[in-house]
Coordinates of C-alpha atoms in Angstrom, one line a residue:
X295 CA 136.4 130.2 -201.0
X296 CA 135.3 130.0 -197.0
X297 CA 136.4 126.7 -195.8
X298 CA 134.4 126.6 -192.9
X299 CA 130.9 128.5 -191.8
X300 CA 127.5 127.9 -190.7
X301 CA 124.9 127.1 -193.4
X302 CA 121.5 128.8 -193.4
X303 CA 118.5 126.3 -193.9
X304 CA 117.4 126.7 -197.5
X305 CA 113.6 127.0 -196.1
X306 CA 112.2 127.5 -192.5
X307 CA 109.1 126.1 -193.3
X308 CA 108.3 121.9 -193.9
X309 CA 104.6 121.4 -195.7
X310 CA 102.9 118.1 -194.2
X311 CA 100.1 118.0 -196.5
X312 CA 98.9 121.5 -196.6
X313 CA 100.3 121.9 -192.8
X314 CA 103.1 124.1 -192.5
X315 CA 105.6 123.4 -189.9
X316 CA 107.5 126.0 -189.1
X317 CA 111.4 126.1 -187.6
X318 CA 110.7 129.4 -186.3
X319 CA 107.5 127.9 -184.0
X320 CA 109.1 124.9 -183.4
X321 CA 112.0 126.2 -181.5
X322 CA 109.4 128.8 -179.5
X323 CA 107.1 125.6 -178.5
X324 CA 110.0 123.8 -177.5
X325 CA 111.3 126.3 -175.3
X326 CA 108.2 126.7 -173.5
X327 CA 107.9 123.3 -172.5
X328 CA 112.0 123.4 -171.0
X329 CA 111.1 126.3 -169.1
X330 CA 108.1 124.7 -167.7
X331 CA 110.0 121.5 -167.1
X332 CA 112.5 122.9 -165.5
X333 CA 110.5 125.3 -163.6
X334 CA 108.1 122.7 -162.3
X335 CA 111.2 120.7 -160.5
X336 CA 113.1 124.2 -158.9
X337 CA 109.5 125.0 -157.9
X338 CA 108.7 121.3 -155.8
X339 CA 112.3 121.6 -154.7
X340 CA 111.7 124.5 -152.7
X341 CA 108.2 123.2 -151.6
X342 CA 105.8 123.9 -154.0
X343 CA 103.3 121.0 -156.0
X344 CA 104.1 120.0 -158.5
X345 CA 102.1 121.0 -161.6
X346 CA 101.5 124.2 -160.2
X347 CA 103.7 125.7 -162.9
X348 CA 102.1 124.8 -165.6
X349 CA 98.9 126.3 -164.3
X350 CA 100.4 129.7 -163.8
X351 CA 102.0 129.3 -167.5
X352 CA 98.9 128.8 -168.9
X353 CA 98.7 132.4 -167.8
X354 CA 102.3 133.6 -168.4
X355 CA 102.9 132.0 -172.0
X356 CA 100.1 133.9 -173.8
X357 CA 100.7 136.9 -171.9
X358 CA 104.4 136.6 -172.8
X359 CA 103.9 136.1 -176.6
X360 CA 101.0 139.5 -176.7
X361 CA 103.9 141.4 -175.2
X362 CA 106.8 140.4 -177.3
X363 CA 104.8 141.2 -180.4
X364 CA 103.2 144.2 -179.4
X365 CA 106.9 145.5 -178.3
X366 CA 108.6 144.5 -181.8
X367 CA 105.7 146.1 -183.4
X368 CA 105.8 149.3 -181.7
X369 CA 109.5 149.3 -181.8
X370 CA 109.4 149.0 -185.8
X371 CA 106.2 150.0 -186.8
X372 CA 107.7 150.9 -189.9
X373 CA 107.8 147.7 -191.3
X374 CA 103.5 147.1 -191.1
X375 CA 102.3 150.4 -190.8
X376 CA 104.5 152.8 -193.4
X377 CA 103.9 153.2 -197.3
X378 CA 103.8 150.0 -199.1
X379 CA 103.4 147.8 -196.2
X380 CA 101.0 145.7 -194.7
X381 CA 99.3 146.0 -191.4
X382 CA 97.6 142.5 -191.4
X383 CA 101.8 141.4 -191.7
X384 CA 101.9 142.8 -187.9
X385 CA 99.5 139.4 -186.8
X386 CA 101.9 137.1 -188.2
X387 CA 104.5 135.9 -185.3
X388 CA 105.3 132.9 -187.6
X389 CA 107.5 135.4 -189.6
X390 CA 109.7 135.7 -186.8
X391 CA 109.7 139.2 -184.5
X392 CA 109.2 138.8 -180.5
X393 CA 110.8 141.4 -178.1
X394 CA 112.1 139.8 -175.0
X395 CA 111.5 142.6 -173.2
X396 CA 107.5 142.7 -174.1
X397 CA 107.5 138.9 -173.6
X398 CA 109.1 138.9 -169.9
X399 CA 107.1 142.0 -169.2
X400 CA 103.7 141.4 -170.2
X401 CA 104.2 137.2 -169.1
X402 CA 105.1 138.6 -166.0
X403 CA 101.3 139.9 -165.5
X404 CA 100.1 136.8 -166.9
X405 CA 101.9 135.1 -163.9
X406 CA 100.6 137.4 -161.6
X407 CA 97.4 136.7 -162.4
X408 CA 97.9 132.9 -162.3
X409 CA 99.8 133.2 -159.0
X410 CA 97.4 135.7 -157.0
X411 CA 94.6 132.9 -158.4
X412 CA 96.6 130.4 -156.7
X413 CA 97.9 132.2 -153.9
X414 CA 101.2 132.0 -154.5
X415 CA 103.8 135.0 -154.5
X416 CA 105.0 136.0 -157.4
X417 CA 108.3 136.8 -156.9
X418 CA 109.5 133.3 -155.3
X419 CA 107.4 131.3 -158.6
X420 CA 109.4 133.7 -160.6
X421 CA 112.8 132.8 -158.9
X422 CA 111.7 129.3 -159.7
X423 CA 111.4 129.7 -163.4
X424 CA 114.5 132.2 -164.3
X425 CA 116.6 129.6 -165.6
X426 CA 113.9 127.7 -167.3
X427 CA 113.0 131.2 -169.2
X428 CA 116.8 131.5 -170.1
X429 CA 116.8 127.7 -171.2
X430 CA 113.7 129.1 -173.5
X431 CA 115.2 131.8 -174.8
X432 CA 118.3 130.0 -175.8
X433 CA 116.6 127.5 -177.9
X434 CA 114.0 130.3 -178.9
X435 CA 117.2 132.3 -180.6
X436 CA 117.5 129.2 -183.3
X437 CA 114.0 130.8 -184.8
X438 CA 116.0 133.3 -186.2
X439 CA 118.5 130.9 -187.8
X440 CA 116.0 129.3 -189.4
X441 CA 114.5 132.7 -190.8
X442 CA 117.8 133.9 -191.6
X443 CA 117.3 137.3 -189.4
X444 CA 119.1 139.1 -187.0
X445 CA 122.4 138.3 -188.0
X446 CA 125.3 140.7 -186.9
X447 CA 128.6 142.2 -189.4
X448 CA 130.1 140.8 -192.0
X449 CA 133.2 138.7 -191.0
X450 CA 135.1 135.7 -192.0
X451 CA 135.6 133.8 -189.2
X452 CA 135.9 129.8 -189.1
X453 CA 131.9 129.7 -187.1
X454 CA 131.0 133.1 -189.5
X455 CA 126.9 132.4 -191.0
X456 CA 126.2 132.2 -194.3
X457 CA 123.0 134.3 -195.5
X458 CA 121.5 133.4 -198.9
X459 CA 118.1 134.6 -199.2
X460 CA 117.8 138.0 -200.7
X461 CA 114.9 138.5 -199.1
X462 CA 113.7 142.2 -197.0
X463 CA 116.4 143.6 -198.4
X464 CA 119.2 140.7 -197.3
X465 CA 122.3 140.9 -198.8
X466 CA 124.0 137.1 -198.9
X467 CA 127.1 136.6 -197.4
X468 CA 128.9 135.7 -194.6
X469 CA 127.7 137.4 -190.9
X470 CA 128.4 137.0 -187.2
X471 CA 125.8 134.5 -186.3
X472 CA 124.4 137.2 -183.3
X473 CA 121.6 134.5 -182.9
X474 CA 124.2 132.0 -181.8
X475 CA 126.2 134.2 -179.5
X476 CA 123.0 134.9 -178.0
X477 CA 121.7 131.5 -177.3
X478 CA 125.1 130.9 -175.8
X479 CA 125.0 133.6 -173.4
X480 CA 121.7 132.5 -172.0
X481 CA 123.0 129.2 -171.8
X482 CA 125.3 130.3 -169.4
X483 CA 122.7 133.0 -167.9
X484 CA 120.7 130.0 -166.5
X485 CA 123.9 127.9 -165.5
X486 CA 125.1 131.3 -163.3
X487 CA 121.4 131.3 -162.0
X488 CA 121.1 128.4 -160.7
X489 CA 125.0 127.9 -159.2
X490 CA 124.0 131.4 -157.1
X491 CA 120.6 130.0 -156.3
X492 CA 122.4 127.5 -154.7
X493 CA 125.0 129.0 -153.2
X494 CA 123.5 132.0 -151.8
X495 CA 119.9 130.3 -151.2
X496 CA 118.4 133.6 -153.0
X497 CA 114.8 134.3 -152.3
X498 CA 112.0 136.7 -152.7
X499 CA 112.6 137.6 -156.5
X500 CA 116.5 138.1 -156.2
X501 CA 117.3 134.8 -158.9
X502 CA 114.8 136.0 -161.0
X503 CA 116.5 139.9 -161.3
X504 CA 120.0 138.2 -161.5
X505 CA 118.5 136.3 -164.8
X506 CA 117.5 140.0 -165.7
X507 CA 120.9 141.6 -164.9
X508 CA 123.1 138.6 -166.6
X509 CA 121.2 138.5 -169.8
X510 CA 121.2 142.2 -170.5
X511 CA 124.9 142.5 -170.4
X512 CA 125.1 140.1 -173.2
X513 CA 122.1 141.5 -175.1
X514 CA 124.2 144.9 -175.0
X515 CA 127.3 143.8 -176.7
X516 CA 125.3 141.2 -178.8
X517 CA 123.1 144.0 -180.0
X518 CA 125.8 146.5 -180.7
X519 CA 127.3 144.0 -183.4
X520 CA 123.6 143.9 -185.2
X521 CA 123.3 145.4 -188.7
X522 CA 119.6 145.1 -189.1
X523 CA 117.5 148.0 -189.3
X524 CA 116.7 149.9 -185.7
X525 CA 116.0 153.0 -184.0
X526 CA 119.0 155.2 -182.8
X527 CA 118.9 157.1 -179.9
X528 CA 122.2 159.3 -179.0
X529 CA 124.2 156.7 -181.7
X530 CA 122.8 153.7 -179.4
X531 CA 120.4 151.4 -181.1
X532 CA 117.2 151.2 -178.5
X533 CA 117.4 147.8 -177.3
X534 CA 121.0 148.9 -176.1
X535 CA 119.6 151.7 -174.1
X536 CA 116.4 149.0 -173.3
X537 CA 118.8 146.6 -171.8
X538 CA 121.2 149.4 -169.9
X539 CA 117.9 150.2 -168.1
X540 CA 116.6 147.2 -167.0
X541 CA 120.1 146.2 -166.3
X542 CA 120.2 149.3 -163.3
X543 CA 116.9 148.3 -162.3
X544 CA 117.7 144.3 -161.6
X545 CA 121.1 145.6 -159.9
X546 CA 119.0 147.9 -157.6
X547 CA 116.1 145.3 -156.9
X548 CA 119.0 142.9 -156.1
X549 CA 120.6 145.5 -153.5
X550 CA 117.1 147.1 -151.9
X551 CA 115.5 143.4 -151.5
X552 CA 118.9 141.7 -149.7
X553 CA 118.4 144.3 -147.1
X554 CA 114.6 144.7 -146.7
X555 CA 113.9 140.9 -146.8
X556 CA 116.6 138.6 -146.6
X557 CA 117.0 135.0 -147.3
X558 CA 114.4 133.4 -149.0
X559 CA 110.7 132.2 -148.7
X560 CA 110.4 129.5 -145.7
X561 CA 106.7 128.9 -147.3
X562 CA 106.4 129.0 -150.9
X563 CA 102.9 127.5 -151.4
X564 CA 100.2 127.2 -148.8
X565 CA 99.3 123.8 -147.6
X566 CA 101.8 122.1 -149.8
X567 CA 103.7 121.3 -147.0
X568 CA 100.8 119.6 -145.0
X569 CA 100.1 117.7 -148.4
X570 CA 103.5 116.2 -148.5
X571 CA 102.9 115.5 -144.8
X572 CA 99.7 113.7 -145.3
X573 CA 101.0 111.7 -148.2
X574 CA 104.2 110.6 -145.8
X575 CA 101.6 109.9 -143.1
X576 CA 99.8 107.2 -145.4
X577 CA 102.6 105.7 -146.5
X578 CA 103.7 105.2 -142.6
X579 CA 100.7 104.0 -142.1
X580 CA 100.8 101.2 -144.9
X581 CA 103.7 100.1 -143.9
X582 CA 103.2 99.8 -140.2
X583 CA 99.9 97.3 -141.0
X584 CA 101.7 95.3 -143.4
X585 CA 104.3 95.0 -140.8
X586 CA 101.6 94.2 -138.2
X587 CA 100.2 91.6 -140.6
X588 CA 103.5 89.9 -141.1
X589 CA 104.2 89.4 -137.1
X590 CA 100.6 87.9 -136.8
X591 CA 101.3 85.3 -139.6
X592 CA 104.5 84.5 -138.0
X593 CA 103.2 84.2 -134.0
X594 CA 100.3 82.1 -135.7
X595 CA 102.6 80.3 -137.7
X596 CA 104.6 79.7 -134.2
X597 CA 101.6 79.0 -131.9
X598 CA 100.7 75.4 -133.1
X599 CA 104.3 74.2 -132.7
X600 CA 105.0 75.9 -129.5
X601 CA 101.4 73.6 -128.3
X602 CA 102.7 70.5 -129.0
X603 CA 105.9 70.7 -128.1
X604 CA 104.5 71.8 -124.4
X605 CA 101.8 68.7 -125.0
X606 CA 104.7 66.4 -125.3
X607 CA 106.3 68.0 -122.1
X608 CA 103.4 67.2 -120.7
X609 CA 102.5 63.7 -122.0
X610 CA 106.5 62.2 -121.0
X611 CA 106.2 63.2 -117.1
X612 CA 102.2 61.3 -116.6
X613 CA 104.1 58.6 -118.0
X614 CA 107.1 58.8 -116.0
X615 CA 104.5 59.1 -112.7
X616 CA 102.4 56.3 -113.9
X617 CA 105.2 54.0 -114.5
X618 CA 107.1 54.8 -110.7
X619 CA 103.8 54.3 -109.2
X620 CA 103.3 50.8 -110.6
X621 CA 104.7 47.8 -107.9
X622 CA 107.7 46.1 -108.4
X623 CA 107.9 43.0 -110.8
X624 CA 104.3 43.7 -111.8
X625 CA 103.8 42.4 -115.0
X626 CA 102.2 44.3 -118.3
X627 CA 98.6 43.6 -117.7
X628 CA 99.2 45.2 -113.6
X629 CA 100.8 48.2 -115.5
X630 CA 98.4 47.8 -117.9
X631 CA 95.7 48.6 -115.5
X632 CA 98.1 51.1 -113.4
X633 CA 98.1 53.7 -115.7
X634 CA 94.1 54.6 -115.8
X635 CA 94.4 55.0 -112.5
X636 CA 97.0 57.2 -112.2
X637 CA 95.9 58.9 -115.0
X638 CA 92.3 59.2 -113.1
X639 CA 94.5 60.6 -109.6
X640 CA 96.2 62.8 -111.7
X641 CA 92.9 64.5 -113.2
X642 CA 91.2 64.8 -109.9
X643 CA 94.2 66.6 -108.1
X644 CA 94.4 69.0 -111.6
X645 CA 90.7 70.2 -110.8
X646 CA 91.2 70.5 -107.2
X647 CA 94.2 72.7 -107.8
X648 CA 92.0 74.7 -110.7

């Protein structure tokens, strides 16, 4: 009796109503929206507007899901297209069955297209969104646990998966959970990304081939421990030889582009920088009135005060002349009668002097 192992789901698929709701979908959808999320705060970090991710997915996502389809089908046409089969099965992603390698291939047109529409190079938007794809993809690989699929050899270790549908020719028991190794891996794919992004300040498509490179070592040693059905080719299953490929191709992108164009993109999207400006510019300006407001309410708050206090001044020294103008031992009604006259000399010699 195993005392420890990871359960399978007894279904993959919830019913609200007549809605199904699919684990396998589920964990697709929610990938997207992490890779966009992600990608949308790399992407104004190095410049960019944001939102402008999410238009170019709008390209890239169904781009990506046409190509990891169409490469699973082609790959294992067997299972829609040979005796007994059906070929309307080959429309139904729900069922689980997307190539990475079709999905980062054909999404990458997609995001051409949405980047040249946008005028935006494509290699720096992809740079932007390599971790967010390997976020994706690590969430993504939970689809298969809740299909039970594309588990690895039978073992009996503490974290081994147990399989108990019968189904496709399944035989239940206990498996390397493949699906979890994977989602590890990328995991730490995007984590290794996005330390050497920063380190190295990597530019012009160089992130985006090191997500490449990274991932396909694990996918080779993940793949080798896979029991499910799949083409051999010199005793190598083909996603080995798939991921051996595109693993000498990132290495050599890496290498040719560090020499040809170093460092990275000073400009990643045109006139996002005068944006920004413009935006910093209003606020300046906003705060510079307000400012200017404040110091007119205080000088007018300080005008009346500073009058009367002069008025005062003033007022004391006529007094002071009026009353050392008045004879000595005059009494109150001789002052009395004083003061409008000095008061009159004083006006008289004020005009003269104006």
């Amino acid at each position: 009796m195993e005392l420890a192992y990871i359960p399978s789901p007894s279904h993959g698929v919830l019913y609200l109503g007549p809605i199904p709701l699919r684990g396998y979908a589920f964990c697709i959808i929610i990938g997207v929206f992490v890779a966009v999320w992600l990608g949308n705060k790399r992407w104004v970090a190095r410049g960019g507007r944001a939102g402008t991710v999410a238009d170019i997915a709008v390209w890239a996502v169904p781009f990506g899901l046409v190509g990891g389809r169409l490469y699973h089908v082609i790959t294992d046409y067997e299972l829609y297209f040979s005796e007994g089969r059906d070929w309307v099965d080959a429309f139904k992603v729900w069922q689980g069955g997307l190539g990475i390698w079709g999905a980062v291939a054909l999404g990458a047109v997609g995001a051409w297209i949405g980047a040249r529409r946008r005028g935006i190079p494509l290699p720096a938007y992809a740079d932007a969104v390599a971790p967010g794809i390997a976020f994706a993809q690590a969430i993504g690989r939970w689809g298969n646990w809740f299909n039970q699929e594309l588990y690895g050899r039978e073992t009996h270790v503490p974290w081994a998966l147990h399989i108990t549908s019968s189904e496709g020719g399944r035989v239940p028991g206990y498996y390397h959970p493949t699906f979890l190794y994977e989602s590890l891996w990328c995991i730490g794919v995007a984590l290794l990304v996005m330390w050497a992004d920063r380190r190295f300040r990597m530019g012009h498509g160089r992130a985006f081939a090191l997500y490449v490179a990274a991932y396909c070592v694990g996918r080779g040693w993940i793949e080798y421990m896979r029991v499910d059905d799949a083409h051999h080719i010199l005793g190598l299953r083909l996603n080995d030889w798939t991921a051996l490929i595109v693993f000498l191709l990132a290495v050599v992108y890496i290498v040719v582009s560090a020499k040809k164009r170093p460092g990275r993109e000073a400009v990643v999207e045109p006139g996002a920088a005068a944006d920004a400006s413009g935006d910093a510019a209003d606020g300046t300006g906003t705060d510079a009135e307000a400012e200017a407001e404040g110091d007119e309410q205080t000088t007018g708050g300080e005008e009346p005060a500073a009058a009367a206090k002069t008025g005062d001044k003033l007022g004391g020294k006529a007094g002071d002349q009026g009353a050392a103008k008045a004879p000595d031992g005059a009494g109150d009604d001789a002052a009395a009668e004083a003061e409008p006259a000095a008061a009159a000399k004083d006006e008289a010699e004020s005009a003269k002097k104006g």
